[in-house]
GROMACS .gro file of C-alpha atoms in nm:
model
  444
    1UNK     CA    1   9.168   7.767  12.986
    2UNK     CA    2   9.309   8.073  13.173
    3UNK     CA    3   9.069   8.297  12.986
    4UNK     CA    4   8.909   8.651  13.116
    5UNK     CA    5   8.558   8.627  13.289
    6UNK     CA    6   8.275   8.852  13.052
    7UNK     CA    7   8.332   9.143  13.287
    8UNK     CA    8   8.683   9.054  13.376
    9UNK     CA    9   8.772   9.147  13.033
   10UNK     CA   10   8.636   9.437  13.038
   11UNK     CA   11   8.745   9.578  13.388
   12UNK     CA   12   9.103   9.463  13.273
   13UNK     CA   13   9.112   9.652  12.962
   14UNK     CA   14   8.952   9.936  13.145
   15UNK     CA   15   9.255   9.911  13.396
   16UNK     CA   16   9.481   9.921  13.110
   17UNK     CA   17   9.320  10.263  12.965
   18UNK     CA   18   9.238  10.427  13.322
   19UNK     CA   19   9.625  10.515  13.441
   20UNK     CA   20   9.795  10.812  13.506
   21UNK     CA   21   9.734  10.887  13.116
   22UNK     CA   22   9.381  10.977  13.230
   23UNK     CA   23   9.428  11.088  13.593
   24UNK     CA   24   9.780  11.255  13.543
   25UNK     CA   25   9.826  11.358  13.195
   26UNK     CA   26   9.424  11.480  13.136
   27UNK     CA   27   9.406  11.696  13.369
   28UNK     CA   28   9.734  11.880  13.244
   29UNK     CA   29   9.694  11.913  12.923
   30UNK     CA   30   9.350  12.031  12.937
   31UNK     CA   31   9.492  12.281  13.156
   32UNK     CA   32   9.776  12.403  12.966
   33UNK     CA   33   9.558  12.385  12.664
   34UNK     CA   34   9.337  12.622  12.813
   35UNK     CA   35   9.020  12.391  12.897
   36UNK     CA   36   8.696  12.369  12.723
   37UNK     CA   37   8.811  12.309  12.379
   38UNK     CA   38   9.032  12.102  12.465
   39UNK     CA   39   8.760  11.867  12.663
   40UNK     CA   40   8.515  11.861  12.383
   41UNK     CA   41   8.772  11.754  12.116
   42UNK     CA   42   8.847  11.473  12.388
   43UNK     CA   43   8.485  11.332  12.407
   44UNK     CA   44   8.418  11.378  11.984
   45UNK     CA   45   8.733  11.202  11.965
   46UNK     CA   46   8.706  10.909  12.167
   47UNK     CA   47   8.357  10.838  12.096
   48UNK     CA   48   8.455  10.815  11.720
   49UNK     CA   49   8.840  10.727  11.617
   50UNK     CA   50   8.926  10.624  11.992
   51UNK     CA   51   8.644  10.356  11.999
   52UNK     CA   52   8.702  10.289  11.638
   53UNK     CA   53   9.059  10.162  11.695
   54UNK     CA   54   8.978  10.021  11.988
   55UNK     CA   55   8.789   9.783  11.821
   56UNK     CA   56   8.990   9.733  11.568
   57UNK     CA   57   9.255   9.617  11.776
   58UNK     CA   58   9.035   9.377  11.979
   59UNK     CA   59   8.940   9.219  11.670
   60UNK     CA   60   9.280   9.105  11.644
   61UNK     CA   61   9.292   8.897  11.971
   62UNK     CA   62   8.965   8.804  11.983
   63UNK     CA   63   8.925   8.677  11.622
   64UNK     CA   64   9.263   8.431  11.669
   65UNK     CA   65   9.280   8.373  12.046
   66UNK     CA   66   9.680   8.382  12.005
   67UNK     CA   67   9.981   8.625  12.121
   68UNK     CA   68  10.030   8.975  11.944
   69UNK     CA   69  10.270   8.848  11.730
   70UNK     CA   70  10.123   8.511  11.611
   71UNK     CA   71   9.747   8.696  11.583
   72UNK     CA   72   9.886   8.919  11.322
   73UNK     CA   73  10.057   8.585  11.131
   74UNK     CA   74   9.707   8.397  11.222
   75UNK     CA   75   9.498   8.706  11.010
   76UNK     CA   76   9.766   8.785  10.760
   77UNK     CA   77   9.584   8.664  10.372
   78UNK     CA   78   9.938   8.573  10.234
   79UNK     CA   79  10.088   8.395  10.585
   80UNK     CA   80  10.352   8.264  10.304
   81UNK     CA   81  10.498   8.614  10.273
   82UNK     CA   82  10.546   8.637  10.648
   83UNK     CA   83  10.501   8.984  10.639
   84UNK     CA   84  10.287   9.061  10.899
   85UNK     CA   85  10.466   8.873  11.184
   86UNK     CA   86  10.696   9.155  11.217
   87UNK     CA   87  10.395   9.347  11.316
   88UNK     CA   88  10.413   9.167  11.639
   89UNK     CA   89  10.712   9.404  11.725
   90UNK     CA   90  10.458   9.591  11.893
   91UNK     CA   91  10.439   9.407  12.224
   92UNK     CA   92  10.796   9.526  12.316
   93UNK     CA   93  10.652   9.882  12.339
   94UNK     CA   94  10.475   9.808  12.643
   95UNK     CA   95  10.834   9.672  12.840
   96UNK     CA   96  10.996  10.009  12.666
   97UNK     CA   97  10.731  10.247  12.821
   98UNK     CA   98  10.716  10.045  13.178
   99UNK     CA   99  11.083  10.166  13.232
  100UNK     CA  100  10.950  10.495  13.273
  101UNK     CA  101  10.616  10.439  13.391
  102UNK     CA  102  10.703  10.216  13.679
  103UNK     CA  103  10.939  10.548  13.803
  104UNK     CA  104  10.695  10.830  13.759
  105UNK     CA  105  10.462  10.568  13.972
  106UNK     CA  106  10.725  10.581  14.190
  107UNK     CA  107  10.694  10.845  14.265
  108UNK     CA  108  10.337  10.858  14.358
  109UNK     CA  109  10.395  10.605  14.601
  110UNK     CA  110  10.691  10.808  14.758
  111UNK     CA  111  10.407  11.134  14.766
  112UNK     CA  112  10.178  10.899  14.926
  113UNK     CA  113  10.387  10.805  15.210
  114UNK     CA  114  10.633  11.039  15.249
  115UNK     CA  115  10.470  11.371  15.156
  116UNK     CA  116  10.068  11.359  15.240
  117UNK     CA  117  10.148  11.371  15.579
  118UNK     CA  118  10.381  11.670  15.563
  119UNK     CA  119  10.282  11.862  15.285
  120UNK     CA  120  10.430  12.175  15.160
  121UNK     CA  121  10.272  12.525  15.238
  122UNK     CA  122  10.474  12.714  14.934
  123UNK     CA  123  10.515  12.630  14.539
  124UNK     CA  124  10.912  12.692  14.637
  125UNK     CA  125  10.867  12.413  14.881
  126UNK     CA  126  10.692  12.190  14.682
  127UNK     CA  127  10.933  12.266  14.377
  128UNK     CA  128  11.190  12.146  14.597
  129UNK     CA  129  11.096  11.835  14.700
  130UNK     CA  130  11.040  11.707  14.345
  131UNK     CA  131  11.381  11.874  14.241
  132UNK     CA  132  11.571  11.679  14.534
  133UNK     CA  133  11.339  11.345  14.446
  134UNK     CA  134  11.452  11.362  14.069
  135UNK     CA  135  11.816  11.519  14.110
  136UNK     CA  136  11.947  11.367  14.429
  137UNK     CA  137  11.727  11.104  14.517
  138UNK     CA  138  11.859  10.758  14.342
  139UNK     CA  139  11.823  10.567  14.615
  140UNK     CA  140  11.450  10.631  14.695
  141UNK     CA  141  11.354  10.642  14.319
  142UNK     CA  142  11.537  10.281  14.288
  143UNK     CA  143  11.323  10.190  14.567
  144UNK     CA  144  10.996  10.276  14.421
  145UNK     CA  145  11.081  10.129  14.102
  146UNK     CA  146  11.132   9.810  14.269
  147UNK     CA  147  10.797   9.772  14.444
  148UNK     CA  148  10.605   9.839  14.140
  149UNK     CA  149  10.755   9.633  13.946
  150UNK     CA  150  10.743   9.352  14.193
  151UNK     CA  151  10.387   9.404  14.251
  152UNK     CA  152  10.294   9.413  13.910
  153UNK     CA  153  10.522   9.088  13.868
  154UNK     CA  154  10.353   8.910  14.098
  155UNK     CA  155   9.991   8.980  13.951
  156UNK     CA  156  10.112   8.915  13.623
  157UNK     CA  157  10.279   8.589  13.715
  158UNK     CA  158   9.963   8.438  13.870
  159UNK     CA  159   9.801   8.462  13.528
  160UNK     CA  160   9.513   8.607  13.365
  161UNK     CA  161   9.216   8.470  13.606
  162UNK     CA  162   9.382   8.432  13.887
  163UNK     CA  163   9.624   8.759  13.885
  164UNK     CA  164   9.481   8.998  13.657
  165UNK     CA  165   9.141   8.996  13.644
  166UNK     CA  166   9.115   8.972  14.076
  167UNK     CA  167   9.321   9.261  14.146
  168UNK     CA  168   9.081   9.460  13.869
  169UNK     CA  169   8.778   9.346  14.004
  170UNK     CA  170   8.925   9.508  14.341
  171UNK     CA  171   9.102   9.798  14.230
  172UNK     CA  172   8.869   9.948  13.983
  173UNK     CA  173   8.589   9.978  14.181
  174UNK     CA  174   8.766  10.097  14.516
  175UNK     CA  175   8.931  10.375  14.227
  176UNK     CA  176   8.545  10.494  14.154
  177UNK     CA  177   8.452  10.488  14.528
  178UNK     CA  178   8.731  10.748  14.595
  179UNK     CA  179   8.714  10.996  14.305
  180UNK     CA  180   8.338  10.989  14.334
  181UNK     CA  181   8.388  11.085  14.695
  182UNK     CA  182   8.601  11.327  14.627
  183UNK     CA  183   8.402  11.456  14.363
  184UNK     CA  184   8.144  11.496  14.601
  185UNK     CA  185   8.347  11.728  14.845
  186UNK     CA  186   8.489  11.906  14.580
  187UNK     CA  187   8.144  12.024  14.463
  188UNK     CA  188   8.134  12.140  14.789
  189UNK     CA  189   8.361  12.425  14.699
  190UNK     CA  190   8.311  12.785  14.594
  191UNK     CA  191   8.525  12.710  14.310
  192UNK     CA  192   8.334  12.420  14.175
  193UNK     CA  193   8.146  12.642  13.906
  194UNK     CA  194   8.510  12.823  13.780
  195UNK     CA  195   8.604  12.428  13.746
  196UNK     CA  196   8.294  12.330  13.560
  197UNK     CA  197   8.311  12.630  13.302
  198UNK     CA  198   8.671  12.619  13.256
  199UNK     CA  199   8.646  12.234  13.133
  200UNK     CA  200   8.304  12.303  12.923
  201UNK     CA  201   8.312  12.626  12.858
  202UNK     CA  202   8.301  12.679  12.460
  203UNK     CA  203   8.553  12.937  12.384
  204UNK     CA  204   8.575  12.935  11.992
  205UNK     CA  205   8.977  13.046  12.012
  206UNK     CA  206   9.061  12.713  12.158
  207UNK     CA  207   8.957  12.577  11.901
  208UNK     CA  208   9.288  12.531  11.689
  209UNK     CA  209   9.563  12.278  11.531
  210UNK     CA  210   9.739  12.229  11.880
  211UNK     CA  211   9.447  12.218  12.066
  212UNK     CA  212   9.353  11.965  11.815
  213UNK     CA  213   9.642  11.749  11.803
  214UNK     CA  214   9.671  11.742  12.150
  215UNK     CA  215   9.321  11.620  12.208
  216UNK     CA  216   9.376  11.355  11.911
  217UNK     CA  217   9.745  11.261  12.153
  218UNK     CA  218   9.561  11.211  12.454
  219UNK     CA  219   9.309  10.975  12.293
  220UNK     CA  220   9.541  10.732  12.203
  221UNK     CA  221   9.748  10.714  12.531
  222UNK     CA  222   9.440  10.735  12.745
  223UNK     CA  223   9.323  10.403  12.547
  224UNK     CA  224   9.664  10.215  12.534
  225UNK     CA  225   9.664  10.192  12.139
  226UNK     CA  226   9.897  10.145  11.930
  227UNK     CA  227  10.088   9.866  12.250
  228UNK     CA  228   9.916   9.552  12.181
  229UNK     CA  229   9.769   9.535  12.534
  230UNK     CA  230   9.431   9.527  12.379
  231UNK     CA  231   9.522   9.262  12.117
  232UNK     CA  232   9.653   9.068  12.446
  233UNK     CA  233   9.329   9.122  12.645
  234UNK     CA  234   9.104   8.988  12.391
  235UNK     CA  235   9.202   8.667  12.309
  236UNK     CA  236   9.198   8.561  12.652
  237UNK     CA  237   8.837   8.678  12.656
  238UNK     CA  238   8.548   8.442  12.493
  239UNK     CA  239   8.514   8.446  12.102
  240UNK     CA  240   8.142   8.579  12.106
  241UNK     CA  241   8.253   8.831  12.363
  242UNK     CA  242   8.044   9.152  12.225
  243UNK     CA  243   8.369   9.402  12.189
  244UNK     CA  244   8.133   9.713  12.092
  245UNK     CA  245   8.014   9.676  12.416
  246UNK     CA  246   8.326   9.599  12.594
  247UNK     CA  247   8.478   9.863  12.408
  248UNK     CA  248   8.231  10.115  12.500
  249UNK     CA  249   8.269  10.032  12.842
  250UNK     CA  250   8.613  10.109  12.837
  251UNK     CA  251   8.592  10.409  12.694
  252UNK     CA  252   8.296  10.581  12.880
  253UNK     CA  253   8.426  10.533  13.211
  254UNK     CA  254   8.747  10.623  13.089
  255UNK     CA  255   8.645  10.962  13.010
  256UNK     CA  256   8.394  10.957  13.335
  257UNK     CA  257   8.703  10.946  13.527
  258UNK     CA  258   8.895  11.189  13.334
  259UNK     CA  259   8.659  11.441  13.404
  260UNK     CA  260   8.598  11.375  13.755
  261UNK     CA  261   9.005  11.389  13.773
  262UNK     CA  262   8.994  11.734  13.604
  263UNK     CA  263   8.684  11.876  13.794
  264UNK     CA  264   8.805  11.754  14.078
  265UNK     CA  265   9.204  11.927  14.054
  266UNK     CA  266   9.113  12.279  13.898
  267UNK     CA  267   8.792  12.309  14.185
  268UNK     CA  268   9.100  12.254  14.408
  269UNK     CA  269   9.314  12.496  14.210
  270UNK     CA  270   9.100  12.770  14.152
  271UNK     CA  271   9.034  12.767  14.552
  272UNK     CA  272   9.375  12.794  14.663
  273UNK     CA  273   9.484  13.017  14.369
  274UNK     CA  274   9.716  12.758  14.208
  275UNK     CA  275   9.807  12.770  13.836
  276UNK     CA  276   9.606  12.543  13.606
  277UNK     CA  277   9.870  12.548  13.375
  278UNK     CA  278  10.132  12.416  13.557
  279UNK     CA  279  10.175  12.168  13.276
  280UNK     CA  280  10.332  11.790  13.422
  281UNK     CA  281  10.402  11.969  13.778
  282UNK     CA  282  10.035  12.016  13.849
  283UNK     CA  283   9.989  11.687  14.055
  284UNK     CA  284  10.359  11.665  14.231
  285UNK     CA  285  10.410  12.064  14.294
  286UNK     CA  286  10.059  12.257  14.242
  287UNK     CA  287   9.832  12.016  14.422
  288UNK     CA  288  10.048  11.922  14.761
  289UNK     CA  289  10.042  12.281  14.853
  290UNK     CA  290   9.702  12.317  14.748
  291UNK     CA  291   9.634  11.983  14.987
  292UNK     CA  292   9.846  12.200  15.278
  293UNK     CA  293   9.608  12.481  15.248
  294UNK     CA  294   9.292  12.215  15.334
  295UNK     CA  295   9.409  12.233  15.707
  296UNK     CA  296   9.400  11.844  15.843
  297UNK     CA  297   9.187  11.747  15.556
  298UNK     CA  298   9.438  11.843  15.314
  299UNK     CA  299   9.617  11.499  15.388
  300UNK     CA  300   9.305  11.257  15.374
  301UNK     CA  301   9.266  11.412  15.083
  302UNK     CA  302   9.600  11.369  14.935
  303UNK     CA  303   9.599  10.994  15.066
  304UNK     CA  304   9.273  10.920  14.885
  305UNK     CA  305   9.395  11.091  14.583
  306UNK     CA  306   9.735  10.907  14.533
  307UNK     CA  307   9.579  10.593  14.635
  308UNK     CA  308   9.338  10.667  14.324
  309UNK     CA  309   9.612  10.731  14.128
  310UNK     CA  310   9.843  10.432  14.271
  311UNK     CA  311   9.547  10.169  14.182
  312UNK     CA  312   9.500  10.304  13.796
  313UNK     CA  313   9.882  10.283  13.738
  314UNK     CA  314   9.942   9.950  13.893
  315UNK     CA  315   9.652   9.785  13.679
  316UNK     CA  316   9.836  10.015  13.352
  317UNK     CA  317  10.175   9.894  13.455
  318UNK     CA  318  10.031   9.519  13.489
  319UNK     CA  319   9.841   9.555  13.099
  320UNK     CA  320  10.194   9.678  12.993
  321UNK     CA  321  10.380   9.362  13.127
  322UNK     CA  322  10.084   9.150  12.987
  323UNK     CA  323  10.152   9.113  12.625
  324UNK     CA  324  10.528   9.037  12.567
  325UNK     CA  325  10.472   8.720  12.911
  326UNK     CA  326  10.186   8.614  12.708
  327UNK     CA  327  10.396   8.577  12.414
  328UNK     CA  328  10.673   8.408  12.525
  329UNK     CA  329  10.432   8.163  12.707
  330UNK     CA  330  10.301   8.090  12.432
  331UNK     CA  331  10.638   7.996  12.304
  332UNK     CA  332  10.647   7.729  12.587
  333UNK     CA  333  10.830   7.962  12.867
  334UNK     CA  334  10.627   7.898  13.255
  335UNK     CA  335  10.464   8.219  13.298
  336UNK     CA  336  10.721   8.275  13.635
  337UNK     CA  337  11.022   8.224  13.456
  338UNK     CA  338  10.900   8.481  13.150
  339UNK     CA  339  10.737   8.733  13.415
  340UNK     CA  340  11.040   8.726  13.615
  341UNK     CA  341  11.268   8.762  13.364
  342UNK     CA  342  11.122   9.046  13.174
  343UNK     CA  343  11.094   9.231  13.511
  344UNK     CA  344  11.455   9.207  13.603
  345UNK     CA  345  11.554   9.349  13.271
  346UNK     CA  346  11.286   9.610  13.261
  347UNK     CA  347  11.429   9.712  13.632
  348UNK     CA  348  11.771   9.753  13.536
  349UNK     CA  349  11.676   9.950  13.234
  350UNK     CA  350  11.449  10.191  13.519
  351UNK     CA  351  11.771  10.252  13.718
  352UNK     CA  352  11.963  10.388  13.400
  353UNK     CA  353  11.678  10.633  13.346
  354UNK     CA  354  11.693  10.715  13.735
  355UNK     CA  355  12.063  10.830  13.667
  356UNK     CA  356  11.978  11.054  13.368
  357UNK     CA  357  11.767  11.231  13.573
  358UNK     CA  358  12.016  11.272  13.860
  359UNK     CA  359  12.229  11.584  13.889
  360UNK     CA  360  12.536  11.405  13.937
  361UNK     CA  361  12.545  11.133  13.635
  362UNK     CA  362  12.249  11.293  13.396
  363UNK     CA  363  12.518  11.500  13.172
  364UNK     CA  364  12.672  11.108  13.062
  365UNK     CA  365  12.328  11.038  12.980
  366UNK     CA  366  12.184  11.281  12.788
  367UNK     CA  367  12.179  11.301  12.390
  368UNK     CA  368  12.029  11.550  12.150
  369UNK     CA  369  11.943  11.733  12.462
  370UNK     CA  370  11.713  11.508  12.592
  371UNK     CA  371  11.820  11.286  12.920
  372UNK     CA  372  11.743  10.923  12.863
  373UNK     CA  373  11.407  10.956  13.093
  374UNK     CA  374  11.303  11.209  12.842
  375UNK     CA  375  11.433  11.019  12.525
  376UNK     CA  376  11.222  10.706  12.602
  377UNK     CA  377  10.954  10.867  12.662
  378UNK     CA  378  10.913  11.086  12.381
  379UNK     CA  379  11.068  10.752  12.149
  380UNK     CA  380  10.779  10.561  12.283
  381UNK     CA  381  10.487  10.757  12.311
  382UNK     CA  382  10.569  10.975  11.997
  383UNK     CA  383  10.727  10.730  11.749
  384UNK     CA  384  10.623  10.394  11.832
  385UNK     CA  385  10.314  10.424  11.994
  386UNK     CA  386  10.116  10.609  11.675
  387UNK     CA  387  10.336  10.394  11.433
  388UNK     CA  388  10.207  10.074  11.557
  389UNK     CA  389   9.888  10.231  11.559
  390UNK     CA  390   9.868  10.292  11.203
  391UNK     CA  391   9.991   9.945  11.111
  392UNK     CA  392   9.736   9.812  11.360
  393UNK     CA  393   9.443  10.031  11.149
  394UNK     CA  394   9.600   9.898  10.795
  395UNK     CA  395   9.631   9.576  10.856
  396UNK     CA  396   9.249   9.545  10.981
  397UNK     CA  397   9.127   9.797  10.733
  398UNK     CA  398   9.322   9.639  10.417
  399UNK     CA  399   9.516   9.400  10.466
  400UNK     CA  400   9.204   9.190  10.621
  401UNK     CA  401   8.935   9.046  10.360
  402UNK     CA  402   8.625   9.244  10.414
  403UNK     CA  403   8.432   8.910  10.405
  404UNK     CA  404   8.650   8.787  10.676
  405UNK     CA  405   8.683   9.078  10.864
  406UNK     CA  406   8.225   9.124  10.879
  407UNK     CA  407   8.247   8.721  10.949
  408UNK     CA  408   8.384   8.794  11.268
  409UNK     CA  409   8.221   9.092  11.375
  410UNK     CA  410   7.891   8.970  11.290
  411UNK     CA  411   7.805   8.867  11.665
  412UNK     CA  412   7.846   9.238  11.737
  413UNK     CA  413   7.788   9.476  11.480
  414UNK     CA  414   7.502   9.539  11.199
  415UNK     CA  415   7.605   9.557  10.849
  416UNK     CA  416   7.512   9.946  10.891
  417UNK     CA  417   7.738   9.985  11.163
  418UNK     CA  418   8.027   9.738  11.012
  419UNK     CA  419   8.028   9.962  10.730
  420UNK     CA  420   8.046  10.297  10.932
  421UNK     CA  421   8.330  10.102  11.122
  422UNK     CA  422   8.495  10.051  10.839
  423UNK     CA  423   8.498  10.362  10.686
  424UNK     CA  424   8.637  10.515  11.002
  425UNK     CA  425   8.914  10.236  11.058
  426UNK     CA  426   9.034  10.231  10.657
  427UNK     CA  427   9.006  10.591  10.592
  428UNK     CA  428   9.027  10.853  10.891
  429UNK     CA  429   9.201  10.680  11.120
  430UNK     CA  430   9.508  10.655  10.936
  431UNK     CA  431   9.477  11.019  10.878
  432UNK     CA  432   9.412  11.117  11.246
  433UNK     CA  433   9.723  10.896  11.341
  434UNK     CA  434   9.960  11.052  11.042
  435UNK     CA  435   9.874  11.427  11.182
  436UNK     CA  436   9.940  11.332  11.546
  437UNK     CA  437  10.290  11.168  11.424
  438UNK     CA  438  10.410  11.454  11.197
  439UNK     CA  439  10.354  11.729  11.410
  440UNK     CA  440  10.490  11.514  11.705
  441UNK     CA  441  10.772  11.508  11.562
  442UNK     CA  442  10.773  11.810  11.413
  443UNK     CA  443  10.754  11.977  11.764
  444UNK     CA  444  11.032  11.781  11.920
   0.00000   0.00000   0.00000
């Protein structure tokens, strides 16, 4: 069977959590949400409802060793009702958020080659090579668009043993190699201390509903809930694989590299006078002209650091493809002909969003004053994302016989901690989810 090795498992799920949610999007919102309090609502967070939901969604796979879809039929107490099938829905999130995510990565591969090597000395400068990328660029974009979804294809398409779990077992440990190096000569820095105290320094006034709901936001994209990619991953993993472990291993790394990510950036920042709240801009405007300010180090360093960043979005982009192929092999499709297909249609969708974005044809595609970049985004990552997160929590927390659900968590958690578990996953977690939803959408 094509089944994840022990660690496999757990370096693929890791890949699936450690993308340019945690090295992009952490870094960024702890800096427009002013730091400290933002970091420590981050750990408390995913050491509790984070790893809570984690496992409850693990459960899922592991516990049925089928697709998304069919897991939820396989669990469901009244299978004659059929209504928990639809809960399968889920794995066309992933597809939905790769048509975006393959073009922001994209564009990290276009930095990478085209713009560490000549970085920009001025913010104008930088401004305006993102502005012409975005607004002018279709071409290019279309380009980068293609090669990561071709790569990921083609990692996806060799299977789970032979495609995803290798390029992990390459990628994630190269990624720690070069943010722990560059950790290490960013300590080097005057600046390192401002860095250090502006991510852990307690300053009681951060402490607040935003601050809050963003930290609660970033937990569940930085894990990849609420997608079925975890679901996926574990049932092609063993069925006595210990998933408090696995999951804890996702998770501590996960915010390992986060922090490194952040430390890393505003030591950089603070050096070169940049603005730490530069918001989404801070890695493709504030940091190349920080890089330019390096001297000739300023591009290893920028190569290293988009490499970094390349790896953890091609093993996101691959966990994203993952669960609707794995479904529709397990309909009796070849793995090729499903991979290959869902690519082609994911690409074509990509080069619709590359026109809203461009100056010429984004007015036809924008609605409610959003272009359709911005409308899939903010459809996926604030609707369906936390919605299928909360079903995810129900269905395990009640839907799920207690006696069932402790049968098959027995080979990995006490009755003390199954009960703590459960408390969490029936109770709170619904709650957490239902505040990051409403005020989501509240705010758009």
């Amino acid at each position: 069977m094509n089944n994840f090795s022990k660690l496999g498992f757990i370096l693929a799920a890791l890949g699936s959590s450690i993308g340019l949610g945690h090295i992009w999007r952490f870094p960024y919102m702890a800096g427009t949400s002013g730091g400290g309090g933002f970091v420590i609502l981050f750990l408390i967070l995913s050491l509790t409802i984070g790893l809570t939901m984690l496992i409850a969604e693990m459960v899922i796979g592991q516990s049925t060793q089928k697709d998304v879809a069919c897991a939820f039929a396989e669990l469901d107490p009244h299978p004659e009702r059929k209504t928990w099938r639809y809960a399968g829905l889920m794995l066309f999130t992933g597809p939905i958020i790769l048509t975006f995510y393959g073009i922001v990565l994209g564009w990290v591969f276009y930095y990478l080659v085209m713009v560490s090597f000549n970085l920009p000395t001025d913010v104008k400068a930088s401004e305006q090579i993102l502005t012409t990328l975005l607004g002018h660029s279709v071409g290019t974009q279309v380009i980068g668009l293609g090669a990561t979804l071709f790569l990921t294809a083609w990692v996806v398409s060799r299977g789970v043993k032979d495609g995803i779990e290798k390029l992990n077992f390459v990628l994630m440990p190269l990624l720690f190699i070069i943010f722990i190096g560059l950790l290490i000569y960013a300590s080097t820095q005057d600046s390192f201390k401002k860095a250090v105290d502006f991510m852990f320094g307690i300053r009681l006034a951060e402490f607040n509903k935003k601050v809050f709901v963003s930290a609660l936001g970033q937990v569940f994209f930085a894990l990849s809930l609420g997608i079925g990619i975890n679901i996926a991953y574990a049932s092609s993993t063993h069925y006595k694989q210990d998933l408090l472990k696995s999951a804890i291993w996702v998770v501590l790394p996960g915010i390992v590299i986060s922090l490194i990510a952040g430390l890393m950036i505003f030591t950089f920042v603070f050096e070169y006078g940049a603005n730490p709240s530069q918001g989404a801009g801070l890695i493709f405007v504030s940091l190349p002209v920080v890089f330019s300010k390096m001297g000739a180090m300023g591009s290893v360093v920028s190569v290293l650091f988009l490499c970094a960043l390349a790896f953890a979005g091609i093993t996101s982009t691959i966990a994203l493809l993952e669960p609707p192929v794995q479904y529709l092999v397990d309909k009796n499709y070849s793995r090729f002909k499903a991979t290959w297909v869902l690519t082609g249609a994911i690409f074509a969708v990509g080069v619709v969003l590359i026109l809203s974005l461009n100056a010429k044809y984004g007015a036809y595609l924008t609605f409610f004053n959003k272009n359709l970049f911005d409308l899939t985004d903010f459809f996926s990552t604030s609707i369906l994302m936390p919605f299928w997160g909360l079903v995810s929590v129900i269905f395990v927390g009640w839907v799920v016989s207690k006696t069932k659900l402790y049968a098959v968590s027995l080979h990995f958690l006490t009755r003390f901690m199954f009960l703590i578990w459960l408390f969490l996953l029936k109770f709170i977690a619904p709650l957490v989810i239902l505040v990051i939803w409403i005020v989501k959408i509240s705010e758009s």
